[in-house]
Amino acid sequence: MLPVVWQGLITGCLYSLGALGLVMIYKSTKMVNFAHGALAGLGAFFVYALTVGGANWPWAIAVVVALAAGAGLAVLIYLTISPLLKRSDPTAKIATLGFGLIAKGLILWQFGSNIFRLDLPLPGHSFVVFGLTVTSYDVTVLIVAACAVALLFLLIDRTRLGISFRAVSTDPFAARVCGLSITRVHLFSWIVSASLGVIAALLIVPTTFLSSTTVETFMLQAFAAAVIGGFDSLPGSAIGGILVGVACNLFSYYVAPELLNAFLLVFILSSLSLFPGGILSKTVGARV
């Protein structure tokens, strides 16, 4: 059982990164970005094209380019839908869905529906701790996820932009009256969200494969983590990712992986029945 829980924890860290990206945008704009998974997948294909696909760029440079491209696309999408966001939130949500379809179309146009391998440039080392085999991939996921989450909360707690983000998340009207730039905060949240999505995509793809649907499917479970953790709570979404990862891994191993989607739906409904505002709603409330 311990190896199953351990692998669920590793996968849960990636769900947490994806969920944090969704919650960042929701907290600042009060809307869900349905293009999150497609943009993250496009970032993974950027890295594939620059490393394995023929360009032979160093991995570090390819990742930086993918992060920059993801941030640029996120800014472009926000600037395009910002007038809609001010007038009609449902219309803006539908617009993000459209941008997600465009991103998926670009992937299919350039790479088709083929399946690709995109492995991290890691040594194949592993070691045993209390009978549990820990690989270099496991260690990398834990370190990258911990650093990304720590940097995110450091930005939010210790920088002026982070304080502005908290103010806009709590009361946009009061923040605007105090002279804070709502647009600047929105751009900050979209850029951070895109970066977290690309990082999560690059870490999840080596365990499966890279295709036009892989990352989008993964982001559906990250969406479930955000729902369980609460869209108004960043810590809740991080914890929700861990819970979803462990619970799904246990169910797949001991029951049936074919019924995983049904189990996830029951898990979400049960969680919402007990904690309508998220698992940390009673203690954390609407704070970041």
Backbone as CSV, one residue per row, in Angstrom:
resi,resn,N_x,N_y,N_z,CA_x,CA_y,CA_z,C_x,C_y,C_z
1,MET,0.818,-1.202,0.000,0.000,0.000,0.000,0.861,1.266,0.000
2,LEU,1.994,1.217,0.703,2.849,2.394,0.794,3.332,2.874,-0.573
3,PRO,3.782,1.990,-1.473,4.180,2.471,-2.809,3.035,3.139,-3.574
4,VAL,1.817,2.632,-3.400,0.668,3.221,-4.091,0.404,4.632,-3.563
5,VAL,0.463,4.794,-2.240,0.264,6.112,-1.644,1.381,7.066,-2.070
6,TRP,2.613,6.556,-2.131,3.740,7.395,-2.524,3.578,7.916,-3.949
7,GLN,3.215,7.025,-4.864,3.008,7.467,-6.246,1.825,8.423,-6.358
8,GLY,0.805,8.208,-5.532,-0.305,9.149,-5.502,0.121,10.513,-5.000
9,LEU,1.029,10.528,-4.038,1.557,11.795,-3.525,2.332,12.542,-4.604
10,ILE,3.147,11.811,-5.363,3.911,12.442,-6.445,2.971,13.031,-7.499
11,THR,1.985,12.233,-7.913,1.019,12.738,-8.891,0.207,13.889,-8.317
12,GLY,-0.122,13.800,-7.029,-0.881,14.859,-6.377,-0.151,16.188,-6.368
13,CYS,1.164,16.153,-6.273,1.945,17.398,-6.341,1.738,18.089,-7.680
14,LEU,1.634,17.311,-8.740,1.416,17.886,-10.064,-0.009,18.412,-10.208
15,TYR,-0.976,17.686,-9.639,-2.344,18.203,-9.619,-2.407,19.526,-8.865
16,SER,-1.629,19.627,-7.800,-1.607,20.861,-7.010,-1.109,22.032,-7.844
17,LEU,-0.064,21.806,-8.640,0.447,22.880,-9.498,-0.612,23.322,-10.504
18,GLY,-1.281,22.344,-11.129,-2.329,22.687,-12.078,-3.490,23.410,-11.411
19,ALA,-3.884,22.949,-10.223,-4.996,23.573,-9.505,-4.639,24.985,-9.061
20,LEU,-3.414,25.189,-8.622,-2.988,26.530,-8.216,-3.082,27.511,-9.381
21,GLY,-2.735,27.047,-10.577,-2.856,27.913,-11.749,-4.294,28.315,-12.015
22,LEU,-5.222,27.372,-11.875,-6.635,27.689,-12.074,-7.141,28.667,-11.009
23,VAL,-6.734,28.439,-9.759,-7.223,29.270,-8.653,-6.643,30.677,-8.723
24,MET,-5.405,30.822,-9.193,-4.811,32.154,-9.320,-5.688,33.062,-10.186
25,ILE,-6.135,32.543,-11.321,-6.969,33.344,-12.211,-8.349,33.572,-11.602
26,TYR,-8.896,32.526,-10.981,-10.228,32.674,-10.414,-10.253,33.702,-9.286
27,LYS,-9.246,33.695,-8.442,-9.242,34.612,-7.308,-9.164,36.068,-7.757
28,SER,-8.477,36.332,-8.834,-8.315,37.718,-9.275,-9.420,38.179,-10.214
29,THR,-9.971,37.262,-11.013,-10.962,37.654,-12.025,-12.344,37.054,-11.801
30,LYS,-12.451,36.083,-10.862,-13.716,35.394,-10.590,-14.247,34.656,-11.813
31,MET,-13.341,34.098,-12.590,-13.739,33.278,-13.732,-12.779,32.105,-13.863
32,VAL,-13.255,31.054,-14.505,-12.451,29.853,-14.722,-11.845,29.903,-16.114
33,ASN,-10.558,29.638,-16.199,-9.865,29.637,-17.485,-9.914,28.236,-18.081
34,PHE,-10.808,28.021,-19.045,-10.943,26.703,-19.654,-9.851,26.411,-20.683
35,ALA,-8.982,27.361,-20.940,-7.865,27.132,-21.863,-6.613,26.672,-21.125
36,HIS,-6.706,26.506,-19.809,-5.533,26.203,-18.986,-4.813,24.939,-19.462
37,GLY,-5.548,23.859,-19.665,-4.934,22.604,-20.072,-4.334,22.656,-21.461
38,ALA,-5.043,23.275,-22.400,-4.543,23.347,-23.779,-3.278,24.190,-23.859
39,LEU,-3.218,25.295,-23.115,-2.026,26.141,-23.128,-0.845,25.420,-22.499
40,ALA,-1.096,24.678,-21.427,-0.022,23.904,-20.797,0.501,22.834,-21.746
41,GLY,-0.419,22.178,-22.462,0.003,21.178,-23.438,0.798,21.791,-24.572
42,LEU,0.411,22.979,-25.004,1.160,23.667,-26.060,2.576,23.985,-25.585
43,GLY,2.721,24.356,-24.312,4.054,24.599,-23.761,4.907,23.351,-23.772
44,ALA,4.308,22.196,-23.450,5.049,20.932,-23.492,5.491,20.604,-24.916
45,PHE,4.651,20.888,-25.895,5.031,20.646,-27.287,6.127,21.613,-27.739
46,PHE,6.151,22.823,-27.180,7.251,23.741,-27.454,8.575,23.095,-27.057
47,VAL,8.601,22.542,-25.849,9.833,21.905,-25.363,10.193,20.704,-26.224
48,TYR,9.192,19.925,-26.611,9.448,18.768,-27.471,10.068,19.201,-28.800
49,ALA,9.498,20.238,-29.415,9.993,20.698,-30.710,11.415,21.227,-30.614
50,LEU,11.758,21.858,-29.480,13.074,22.470,-29.334,14.143,21.488,-28.874
51,THR,13.750,20.350,-28.318,14.728,19.390,-27.805,14.749,18.109,-28.632
52,VAL,13.659,17.370,-28.602,13.602,16.081,-29.293,13.249,16.231,-30.763
53,GLY,12.476,17.239,-31.079,11.922,17.366,-32.422,12.879,17.782,-33.517
54,GLY,14.140,18.020,-33.213,15.091,18.342,-34.271,15.964,19.543,-34.006
55,ALA,15.513,20.497,-33.195,16.304,21.702,-32.949,17.498,21.428,-32.040
56,ASN,17.362,20.394,-31.171,18.449,19.987,-30.268,18.923,21.117,-29.352
57,TRP,17.999,21.909,-28.869,18.347,22.946,-27.900,18.590,22.309,-26.532
58,PRO,19.400,22.937,-25.697,19.528,22.459,-24.315,18.191,22.529,-23.592
59,TRP,17.960,21.592,-22.699,16.670,21.507,-22.017,16.358,22.793,-21.252
60,ALA,17.336,23.326,-20.575,17.100,24.521,-19.750,16.617,25.690,-20.608
61,ILE,17.269,25.894,-21.758,16.866,26.996,-22.639,15.475,26.732,-23.204
62,ALA,15.192,25.473,-23.576,13.881,25.133,-24.130,12.769,25.389,-23.110
63,VAL,13.015,25.060,-21.852,12.010,25.279,-20.807,11.763,26.777,-20.610
64,VAL,12.841,27.570,-20.618,12.691,29.021,-20.470,11.876,29.594,-21.622
65,VAL,12.160,29.128,-22.838,11.411,29.600,-24.004,9.944,29.203,-23.889
66,ALA,9.677,27.973,-23.448,8.296,27.508,-23.296,7.558,28.326,-22.239
67,LEU,8.225,28.624,-21.129,7.603,29.439,-20.086,7.304,30.852,-20.596
68,ALA,8.262,31.406,-21.344,8.053,32.747,-21.904,6.919,32.741,-22.925
69,ALA,6.874,31.703,-23.764,5.798,31.604,-24.753,4.449,31.438,-24.073
70,GLY,4.406,30.603,-23.030,3.160,30.424,-22.295,2.691,31.714,-21.647
71,ALA,3.628,32.453,-21.052,3.277,33.733,-20.434,2.782,34.724,-21.484
72,GLY,3.452,34.746,-22.642,3.036,35.652,-23.707,1.645,35.337,-24.229
73,LEU,1.349,34.047,-24.409,0.016,33.657,-24.865,-1.044,33.995,-23.818
74,ALA,-0.690,33.786,-22.542,-1.631,34.121,-21.472,-1.952,35.609,-21.464
75,VAL,-0.928,36.435,-21.656,-1.142,37.889,-21.718,-2.021,38.239,-22.910
76,LEU,-1.757,37.619,-24.050,-2.547,37.885,-25.259,-4.013,37.515,-25.047
77,ILE,-4.245,36.363,-24.426,-5.622,35.934,-24.184,-6.319,36.893,-23.235
78,TYR,-5.622,37.279,-22.156,-6.256,38.186,-21.199,-6.594,39.525,-21.850
79,LEU,-5.655,40.088,-22.610,-5.915,41.381,-23.248,-7.069,41.291,-24.238
80,THR,-7.232,40.120,-24.838,-8.325,39.940,-25.802,-9.680,39.847,-25.110
81,ILE,-9.722,39.127,-23.986,-11.017,38.893,-23.340,-11.312,39.902,-22.232
82,SER,-10.375,40.786,-21.898,-10.608,41.724,-20.794,-11.852,42.600,-21.001
83,PRO,-12.141,43.082,-22.231,-13.404,43.834,-22.397,-14.630,42.970,-22.104
84,LEU,-14.571,41.691,-22.491,-15.676,40.784,-22.197,-15.787,40.529,-20.704
85,LEU,-14.634,40.465,-20.035,-14.617,40.199,-18.602,-15.314,41.306,-17.823
86,LYS,-15.182,42.527,-18.297,-15.815,43.652,-17.616,-17.324,43.672,-17.814
87,ARG,-17.783,43.137,-18.961,-19.205,43.211,-19.276,-19.965,41.944,-18.898
88,SER,-19.359,40.802,-19.178,-20.106,39.552,-18.989,-19.145,38.428,-18.666
89,ASP,-19.203,37.938,-17.446,-18.333,36.844,-17.040,-18.585,35.556,-17.825
90,PRO,-19.838,35.125,-18.064,-20.055,33.909,-18.873,-19.460,34.011,-20.268
91,THR,-19.553,35.183,-20.876,-18.984,35.353,-22.213,-17.475,35.187,-22.188
92,ALA,-16.825,35.708,-21.159,-15.376,35.571,-21.033,-14.978,34.107,-20.855
93,LYS,-15.764,33.358,-20.091,-15.477,31.932,-19.908,-15.555,31.197,-21.235
94,ILE,-16.586,31.487,-22.008,-16.724,30.849,-23.322,-15.557,31.236,-24.223
95,ALA,-15.082,32.474,-24.096,-13.944,32.924,-24.899,-12.692,32.135,-24.564
96,THR,-12.468,31.843,-23.270,-11.292,31.039,-22.907,-11.413,29.635,-23.481
97,LEU,-12.620,29.105,-23.509,-12.825,27.795,-24.124,-12.450,27.843,-25.600
98,GLY,-12.806,28.934,-26.270,-12.441,29.092,-27.673,-10.937,29.155,-27.866
99,PHE,-10.247,29.883,-26.991,-8.786,29.944,-27.098,-8.156,28.577,-26.835
100,GLY,-8.758,27.813,-25.942,-8.271,26.462,-25.715,-8.392,25.600,-26.949
101,LEU,-9.509,25.738,-27.667,-9.696,24.986,-28.916,-8.686,25.426,-29.978
102,ILE,-8.380,26.723,-30.005,-7.371,27.219,-30.949,-6.005,26.623,-30.639
103,ALA,-5.643,26.599,-29.334,-4.355,26.024,-28.939,-4.282,24.541,-29.302
104,LYS,-5.367,23.819,-29.069,-5.397,22.403,-29.438,-5.313,22.229,-30.945
105,GLY,-5.967,23.136,-31.687,-5.887,23.078,-33.144,-4.470,23.301,-33.648
106,LEU,-3.737,24.217,-33.004,-2.341,24.444,-33.383,-1.505,23.198,-33.161
107,ILE,-1.768,22.502,-32.039,-1.035,21.261,-31.761,-1.323,20.214,-32.831
108,LEU,-2.602,20.039,-33.174,-2.975,19.053,-34.184,-2.428,19.434,-35.558
109,TRP,-2.369,20.729,-35.839,-1.860,21.196,-37.122,-0.375,20.880,-37.278
110,GLN,0.381,21.088,-36.214,1.820,20.895,-36.297,2.263,19.462,-36.010
111,PHE,1.572,18.779,-35.112,2.041,17.467,-34.660,1.047,16.342,-34.907
112,GLY,-0.162,16.690,-35.323,-1.162,15.663,-35.555,-1.631,15.038,-34.249
113,SER,-2.257,13.878,-34.371,-2.741,13.158,-33.192,-1.774,12.070,-32.759
114,ASN,-0.526,12.159,-33.189,0.475,11.150,-32.863,0.863,11.228,-31.395
115,ILE,1.480,10.146,-30.929,1.956,10.051,-29.550,3.474,10.198,-29.549
116,PHE,3.990,11.014,-28.643,5.429,11.284,-28.571,5.944,10.995,-27.161
117,ARG,7.235,10.769,-27.081,7.898,10.620,-25.791,8.657,11.896,-25.477
118,LEU,8.507,12.371,-24.241,9.242,13.546,-23.791,9.726,13.274,-22.374
119,ASP,10.909,12.722,-22.273,11.471,12.358,-20.970,12.309,13.494,-20.412
120,LEU,12.307,13.614,-19.104,13.165,14.595,-18.453,14.620,14.142,-18.525
121,PRO,15.551,15.074,-18.664,16.974,14.692,-18.721,17.513,14.367,-17.328
122,LEU,17.071,13.241,-16.792,17.436,12.852,-15.434,18.193,11.529,-15.449
123,PRO,19.101,11.333,-14.520,19.766,10.027,-14.408,18.779,8.979,-13.918
124,GLY,19.025,7.758,-14.252,18.112,6.679,-13.874,18.402,6.114,-12.507
125,HIS,18.778,6.954,-11.565,19.120,6.478,-10.229,17.864,6.287,-9.386
126,SER,17.974,5.405,-8.396,16.904,5.205,-7.422,17.527,4.677,-6.133
127,PHE,16.810,4.853,-5.047,17.269,4.337,-3.761,16.067,3.873,-2.961
128,VAL,16.323,3.050,-1.965,15.254,2.436,-1.185,15.239,3.033,0.213
129,VAL,14.058,3.491,0.633,13.861,4.044,1.972,12.700,3.310,2.622
130,PHE,12.983,2.559,3.693,11.953,1.793,4.397,11.175,0.887,3.443
131,GLY,11.911,0.280,2.525,11.282,-0.624,1.575,10.593,0.056,0.419
132,LEU,10.668,1.389,0.355,10.030,2.155,-0.707,11.075,2.630,-1.707
133,THR,10.875,2.314,-2.983,11.808,2.723,-4.023,11.502,4.160,-4.460
134,VAL,12.490,5.022,-4.301,12.354,6.430,-4.671,13.269,6.704,-5.857
135,THR,12.715,7.175,-6.953,13.490,7.418,-8.167,13.915,8.878,-8.246
136,SER,14.828,9.145,-9.169,15.258,10.530,-9.398,14.102,11.391,-9.891
137,TYR,13.166,10.775,-10.618,11.972,11.509,-11.066,11.135,11.943,-9.869
138,ASP,10.943,11.047,-8.905,10.163,11.386,-7.710,10.776,12.567,-6.969
139,VAL,12.070,12.519,-6.803,12.771,13.593,-6.089,12.638,14.908,-6.858
140,THR,12.768,14.840,-8.182,12.651,16.049,-9.005,11.270,16.676,-8.879
141,VAL,10.230,15.854,-8.932,8.864,16.367,-8.812,8.667,17.052,-7.466
142,LEU,9.129,16.410,-6.389,8.964,16.989,-5.056,9.707,18.318,-4.929
143,ILE,10.934,18.361,-5.436,11.734,19.586,-5.325,11.130,20.716,-6.156
144,VAL,10.787,20.412,-7.416,10.236,21.450,-8.297,8.898,21.952,-7.765
145,ALA,8.026,21.033,-7.338,6.721,21.439,-6.814,6.880,22.268,-5.544
146,ALA,7.761,21.840,-4.646,7.970,22.583,-3.404,8.534,23.972,-3.678
147,CYS,9.487,24.059,-4.598,10.076,25.367,-4.928,9.055,26.280,-5.595
148,ALA,8.251,25.724,-6.510,7.248,26.539,-7.203,6.203,27.072,-6.228
149,VAL,5.723,26.209,-5.332,4.707,26.636,-4.363,5.299,27.637,-3.377
150,ALA,6.523,27.375,-2.917,7.164,28.298,-1.974,7.391,29.665,-2.611
151,LEU,7.838,29.673,-3.877,8.054,30.946,-4.578,6.738,31.688,-4.780
152,LEU,5.681,30.954,-5.101,4.374,31.579,-5.300,3.889,32.264,-4.024
153,PHE,3.944,31.547,-2.905,3.459,32.129,-1.657,4.388,33.229,-1.156
154,LEU,5.678,33.146,-1.497,6.596,34.223,-1.151,6.239,35.489,-1.926
155,LEU,5.932,35.333,-3.213,5.521,36.482,-4.023,4.244,37.121,-3.478
156,ILE,3.305,36.285,-3.090,2.024,36.795,-2.621,2.139,37.447,-1.244
157,ASP,2.975,36.901,-0.392,3.066,37.403,0.985,4.068,38.534,1.154
158,ARG,5.104,38.607,0.295,6.225,39.497,0.572,6.418,40.613,-0.449
159,THR,5.687,40.616,-1.525,5.893,41.641,-2.559,4.667,42.554,-2.660
160,ARG,4.885,43.743,-3.201,3.778,44.697,-3.363,2.746,44.163,-4.354
161,LEU,3.241,43.495,-5.394,2.312,42.930,-6.365,1.462,41.837,-5.719
162,GLY,2.091,41.042,-4.845,1.340,40.006,-4.143,0.297,40.588,-3.210
163,ILE,0.642,41.658,-2.527,-0.320,42.333,-1.648,-1.473,42.904,-2.470
164,SER,-1.140,43.454,-3.641,-2.188,43.949,-4.538,-3.090,42.806,-4.987
165,PHE,-2.500,41.666,-5.266,-3.278,40.484,-5.663,-4.256,40.091,-4.566
166,ARG,-3.793,40.090,-3.323,-4.685,39.745,-2.214,-5.807,40.764,-2.061
167,ALA,-5.467,42.032,-2.260,-6.482,43.076,-2.129,-7.549,42.942,-3.217
168,VAL,-7.120,42.724,-4.456,-8.062,42.574,-5.561,-8.903,41.316,-5.383
169,SER,-8.290,40.244,-4.868,-9.024,38.997,-4.645,-10.103,39.171,-3.593
170,THR,-9.835,40.013,-2.595,-10.790,40.207,-1.504,-11.903,41.161,-1.890
171,ASP,-11.545,42.324,-2.467,-12.547,43.341,-2.816,-12.029,44.181,-3.983
172,PRO,-12.369,43.806,-5.213,-11.865,44.546,-6.379,-12.246,46.022,-6.373
173,PHE,-13.478,46.332,-5.946,-13.914,47.724,-5.961,-13.085,48.563,-4.996
174,ALA,-12.886,48.064,-3.776,-12.086,48.796,-2.799,-10.641,48.936,-3.272
175,ALA,-10.112,47.892,-3.905,-8.742,47.945,-4.415,-8.615,49.008,-5.501
176,ARG,-9.634,49.103,-6.374,-9.604,50.116,-7.430,-9.702,51.519,-6.833
177,VAL,-10.535,51.698,-5.813,-10.667,52.998,-5.155,-9.361,53.419,-4.497
178,CYS,-8.614,52.444,-3.992,-7.323,52.737,-3.350,-6.209,53.000,-4.353
179,GLY,-6.515,52.912,-5.643,-5.523,53.236,-6.662,-4.740,52.056,-7.198
180,LEU,-5.120,50.837,-6.843,-4.410,49.659,-7.342,-4.798,49.389,-8.797
181,SER,-3.839,48.904,-9.574,-4.079,48.586,-10.976,-4.666,47.183,-11.083
182,ILE,-5.947,47.102,-11.404,-6.602,45.805,-11.546,-6.004,45.022,-12.719
183,THR,-5.738,45.727,-13.806,-5.171,45.069,-14.989,-3.813,44.449,-14.679
184,ARG,-2.986,45.169,-13.931,-1.658,44.645,-13.579,-1.781,43.370,-12.747
185,VAL,-2.706,43.353,-11.803,-2.912,42.166,-10.978,-3.431,41.015,-11.816
186,HIS,-4.363,41.291,-12.723,-4.884,40.238,-13.591,-3.773,39.633,-14.454
187,LEU,-2.932,40.484,-15.011,-1.828,39.982,-15.828,-0.879,39.125,-14.991
188,PHE,-0.618,39.550,-13.768,0.229,38.770,-12.858,-0.360,37.377,-12.654
189,SER,-1.648,37.298,-12.385,-2.266,36.001,-12.128,-2.263,35.117,-13.379
190,TRP,-2.487,35.703,-14.555,-2.492,34.917,-15.788,-1.096,34.394,-16.127
191,ILE,-0.085,35.215,-15.919,1.284,34.780,-16.206,1.709,33.669,-15.256
192,VAL,1.409,33.837,-13.970,1.747,32.804,-12.990,0.996,31.517,-13.298
193,SER,-0.267,31.627,-13.645,-1.067,30.451,-13.970,-0.490,29.693,-15.158
194,ALA,-0.118,30.415,-16.208,0.458,29.763,-17.388,1.780,29.075,-17.053
195,SER,2.602,29.714,-16.230,3.889,29.128,-15.853,3.692,27.850,-15.051
196,LEU,2.769,27.872,-14.084,2.493,26.669,-13.292,1.958,25.551,-14.178
197,GLY,1.113,25.901,-15.151,0.575,24.894,-16.054,1.647,24.229,-16.894
198,VAL,2.574,25.021,-17.435,3.653,24.459,-18.258,4.564,23.565,-17.415
199,ILE,4.892,24.003,-16.204,5.735,23.192,-15.321,5.067,21.860,-15.008
200,ALA,3.775,21.904,-14.673,3.049,20.672,-14.382,3.014,19.751,-15.594
201,ALA,2.807,20.325,-16.782,2.747,19.521,-17.997,4.078,18.827,-18.271
202,LEU,5.168,19.542,-18.106,6.491,18.952,-18.370,6.816,17.840,-17.381
203,LEU,6.249,17.912,-16.183,6.528,16.888,-15.183,5.603,15.680,-15.311
204,ILE,4.393,15.877,-15.807,3.450,14.754,-15.913,3.665,13.944,-17.178
205,VAL,4.107,14.580,-18.259,4.231,13.885,-19.546,5.197,12.694,-19.494
206,PRO,6.347,12.780,-18.808,7.257,11.618,-18.794,6.646,10.349,-18.219
207,THR,5.602,10.463,-17.383,4.991,9.265,-16.797,3.984,8.620,-17.737
208,THR,3.579,9.333,-18.778,2.619,8.766,-19.734,3.181,8.926,-21.143
209,PHE,2.680,9.903,-21.860,3.158,10.231,-23.202,2.668,11.630,-23.525
210,LEU,3.137,12.177,-24.616,2.741,13.515,-25.047,1.855,13.394,-26.280
211,SER,0.651,13.943,-26.167,-0.267,13.971,-27.295,-1.141,15.214,-27.170
212,SER,-2.053,15.373,-28.093,-2.905,16.565,-28.092,-3.910,16.565,-26.949
213,THR,-4.110,15.420,-26.302,-5.114,15.328,-25.235,-4.534,14.998,-23.862
214,THR,-3.267,14.621,-23.778,-2.704,14.159,-22.513,-2.809,15.198,-21.410
215,VAL,-2.332,16.403,-21.672,-2.279,17.429,-20.632,-3.681,17.919,-20.293
216,GLU,-4.553,18.004,-21.295,-5.934,18.426,-21.018,-6.630,17.448,-20.074
217,THR,-6.408,16.149,-20.284,-6.989,15.143,-19.391,-6.446,15.284,-17.984
218,PHE,-5.155,15.524,-17.890,-4.534,15.742,-16.582,-5.123,16.967,-15.890
219,MET,-5.356,18.031,-16.646,-5.881,19.256,-16.058,-7.327,19.110,-15.596
220,LEU,-8.060,18.138,-16.121,-9.395,17.881,-15.609,-9.335,17.415,-14.159
221,GLN,-8.338,16.593,-13.847,-8.179,16.154,-12.461,-7.624,17.282,-11.590
222,ALA,-6.816,18.148,-12.188,-6.375,19.337,-11.453,-7.562,20.247,-11.159
223,PHE,-8.518,20.316,-12.096,-9.739,21.083,-11.866,-10.523,20.497,-10.690
224,ALA,-10.582,19.163,-10.624,-11.248,18.512,-9.492,-10.553,18.864,-8.184
225,ALA,-9.228,18.925,-8.224,-8.474,19.309,-7.017,-8.809,20.724,-6.586
226,ALA,-8.965,21.630,-7.573,-9.326,23.015,-7.246,-10.726,23.098,-6.654
227,VAL,-11.645,22.289,-7.168,-13.010,22.282,-6.639,-13.016,21.770,-5.202
228,ILE,-12.304,20.682,-4.948,-12.270,20.098,-3.607,-11.563,21.031,-2.626
229,GLY,-10.477,21.641,-3.068,-9.745,22.544,-2.192,-10.412,23.878,-2.011
230,GLY,-11.232,24.273,-2.982,-11.898,25.567,-2.924,-11.248,26.561,-3.859
231,PHE,-12.022,27.108,-4.777,-11.478,28.052,-5.752,-11.074,29.378,-5.124
232,ASP,-11.450,29.599,-3.871,-11.068,30.825,-3.184,-9.878,30.622,-2.255
233,SER,-9.232,29.469,-2.304,-8.143,29.182,-1.375,-6.962,28.545,-2.099
234,LEU,-5.854,29.237,-2.132,-4.643,28.656,-2.717,-4.115,27.484,-1.896
235,PRO,-4.000,27.603,-0.568,-3.576,26.428,0.218,-4.536,25.254,0.058
236,GLY,-5.831,25.543,-0.011,-6.811,24.475,-0.178,-6.626,23.728,-1.481
237,SER,-6.339,24.456,-2.567,-6.141,23.796,-3.861,-4.888,22.933,-3.855
238,ALA,-3.851,23.382,-3.155,-2.631,22.577,-3.050,-2.903,21.277,-2.297
239,ILE,-3.642,21.378,-1.196,-3.992,20.179,-0.426,-4.955,19.306,-1.226
240,GLY,-5.894,19.937,-1.933,-6.823,19.179,-2.757,-6.113,18.354,-3.812
241,GLY,-5.039,18.886,-4.385,-4.271,18.127,-5.366,-3.677,16.865,-4.778
242,ILE,-3.140,16.966,-3.565,-2.576,15.793,-2.894,-3.666,14.760,-2.624
243,LEU,-4.816,15.230,-2.121,-5.912,14.307,-1.819,-6.395,13.586,-3.076
244,VAL,-6.558,14.329,-4.163,-7.020,13.719,-5.413,-5.996,12.711,-5.921
245,GLY,-4.713,13.059,-5.864,-3.680,12.149,-6.347,-3.651,10.842,-5.581
246,VAL,-3.676,10.922,-4.259,-3.625,9.717,-3.426,-4.905,8.905,-3.577
247,ALA,-6.066,9.576,-3.518,-7.346,8.866,-3.601,-7.503,8.164,-4.945
248,CYS,-7.162,8.854,-6.029,-7.292,8.246,-7.365,-6.340,7.071,-7.541
249,ASN,-5.132,7.195,-7.007,-4.173,6.103,-7.132,-4.639,4.872,-6.352
250,LEU,-5.155,5.083,-5.152,-5.661,3.964,-4.352,-6.851,3.299,-5.039
251,PHE,-7.754,4.101,-5.574,-8.931,3.538,-6.243,-8.521,2.758,-7.488
252,SER,-7.610,3.325,-8.278,-7.182,2.640,-9.508,-6.512,1.311,-9.205
253,TYR,-5.755,1.270,-8.128,-4.992,0.053,-7.807,-5.879,-1.020,-7.180
254,TYR,-6.737,-0.619,-6.253,-7.505,-1.600,-5.487,-8.894,-1.868,-6.048
255,VAL,-9.422,-0.996,-6.880,-10.769,-1.211,-7.409,-10.696,-1.425,-8.923
256,ALA,-10.768,-0.332,-9.694,-10.732,-0.472,-11.156,-10.398,0.865,-11.781
257,PRO,-9.325,0.948,-12.561,-8.985,2.227,-13.214,-10.038,2.669,-14.221
258,GLU,-10.827,1.711,-14.751,-11.852,2.076,-15.728,-12.960,2.930,-15.100
259,LEU,-13.132,2.826,-13.791,-14.180,3.569,-13.096,-13.650,4.822,-12.411
260,LEU,-12.448,5.246,-12.791,-11.808,6.361,-12.104,-12.605,7.658,-12.249
261,ASN,-13.120,7.935,-13.440,-13.882,9.172,-13.640,-15.145,9.202,-12.785
262,ALA,-15.816,8.044,-12.687,-17.000,7.973,-11.840,-16.630,8.179,-10.369
263,PHE,-15.525,7.586,-9.957,-15.071,7.776,-8.574,-14.730,9.230,-8.301
264,LEU,-14.081,9.880,-9.263,-13.701,11.281,-9.081,-14.941,12.161,-8.942
265,LEU,-15.980,11.867,-9.711,-17.217,12.627,-9.602,-17.850,12.443,-8.220
266,VAL,-17.888,11.203,-7.737,-18.437,10.939,-6.404,-17.589,11.626,-5.335
267,PHE,-16.284,11.622,-5.519,-15.372,12.267,-4.576,-15.640,13.768,-4.507
268,ILE,-15.827,14.382,-5.673,-16.105,15.823,-5.721,-17.430,16.140,-5.038
269,LEU,-18.486,15.375,-5.367,-19.803,15.630,-4.797,-19.805,15.428,-3.281
270,SER,-19.103,14.402,-2.824,-19.029,14.150,-1.384,-18.291,15.277,-0.676
271,SER,-17.205,15.743,-1.287,-16.432,16.828,-0.690,-17.248,18.118,-0.629
272,LEU,-17.982,18.410,-1.716,-18.790,19.623,-1.738,-19.953,19.548,-0.750
273,SER,-20.449,18.335,-0.503,-21.525,18.186,0.473,-21.031,18.500,1.877
274,LEU,-19.802,18.095,2.180,-19.243,18.334,3.510,-18.642,19.732,3.629
275,PHE,-17.976,20.180,2.563,-17.299,21.486,2.573,-17.669,22.249,1.302
276,PRO,-18.813,22.907,1.280,-19.263,23.599,0.056,-18.273,24.639,-0.458
277,GLY,-17.526,25.272,0.434,-16.569,26.285,0.018,-15.151,25.783,-0.122
278,GLY,-14.962,24.461,-0.008,-13.609,23.903,-0.059,-13.205,23.356,1.298
279,ILE,-12.198,22.505,1.297,-11.834,21.801,2.530,-11.254,22.714,3.589
280,LEU,-10.765,23.896,3.209,-10.224,24.839,4.189,-11.135,26.034,4.404
281,SER,-12.365,25.943,3.934,-13.242,27.112,3.995,-13.548,27.532,5.428
282,LYS,-13.644,26.580,6.354,-14.006,26.914,7.726,-12.874,27.590,8.488
283,THR,-11.636,27.278,8.094,-10.521,27.828,8.827,-9.820,28.954,8.085
284,VAL,-9.788,28.847,6.744,-9.061,29.850,5.988,-9.998,30.891,5.392
285,GLY,-11.230,30.454,5.028,-12.168,31.395,4.454,-11.705,31.864,3.101
286,ALA,-11.776,33.171,2.865,-11.429,33.733,1.561,-10.019,34.264,1.496
287,ARG,-9.248,34.073,2.573,-7.873,34.557,2.536,-7.019,33.693,1.639
288,VAL,-5.916,34.255,1.166,-5.004,33.558,0.277,-4.249,32.506,1.078
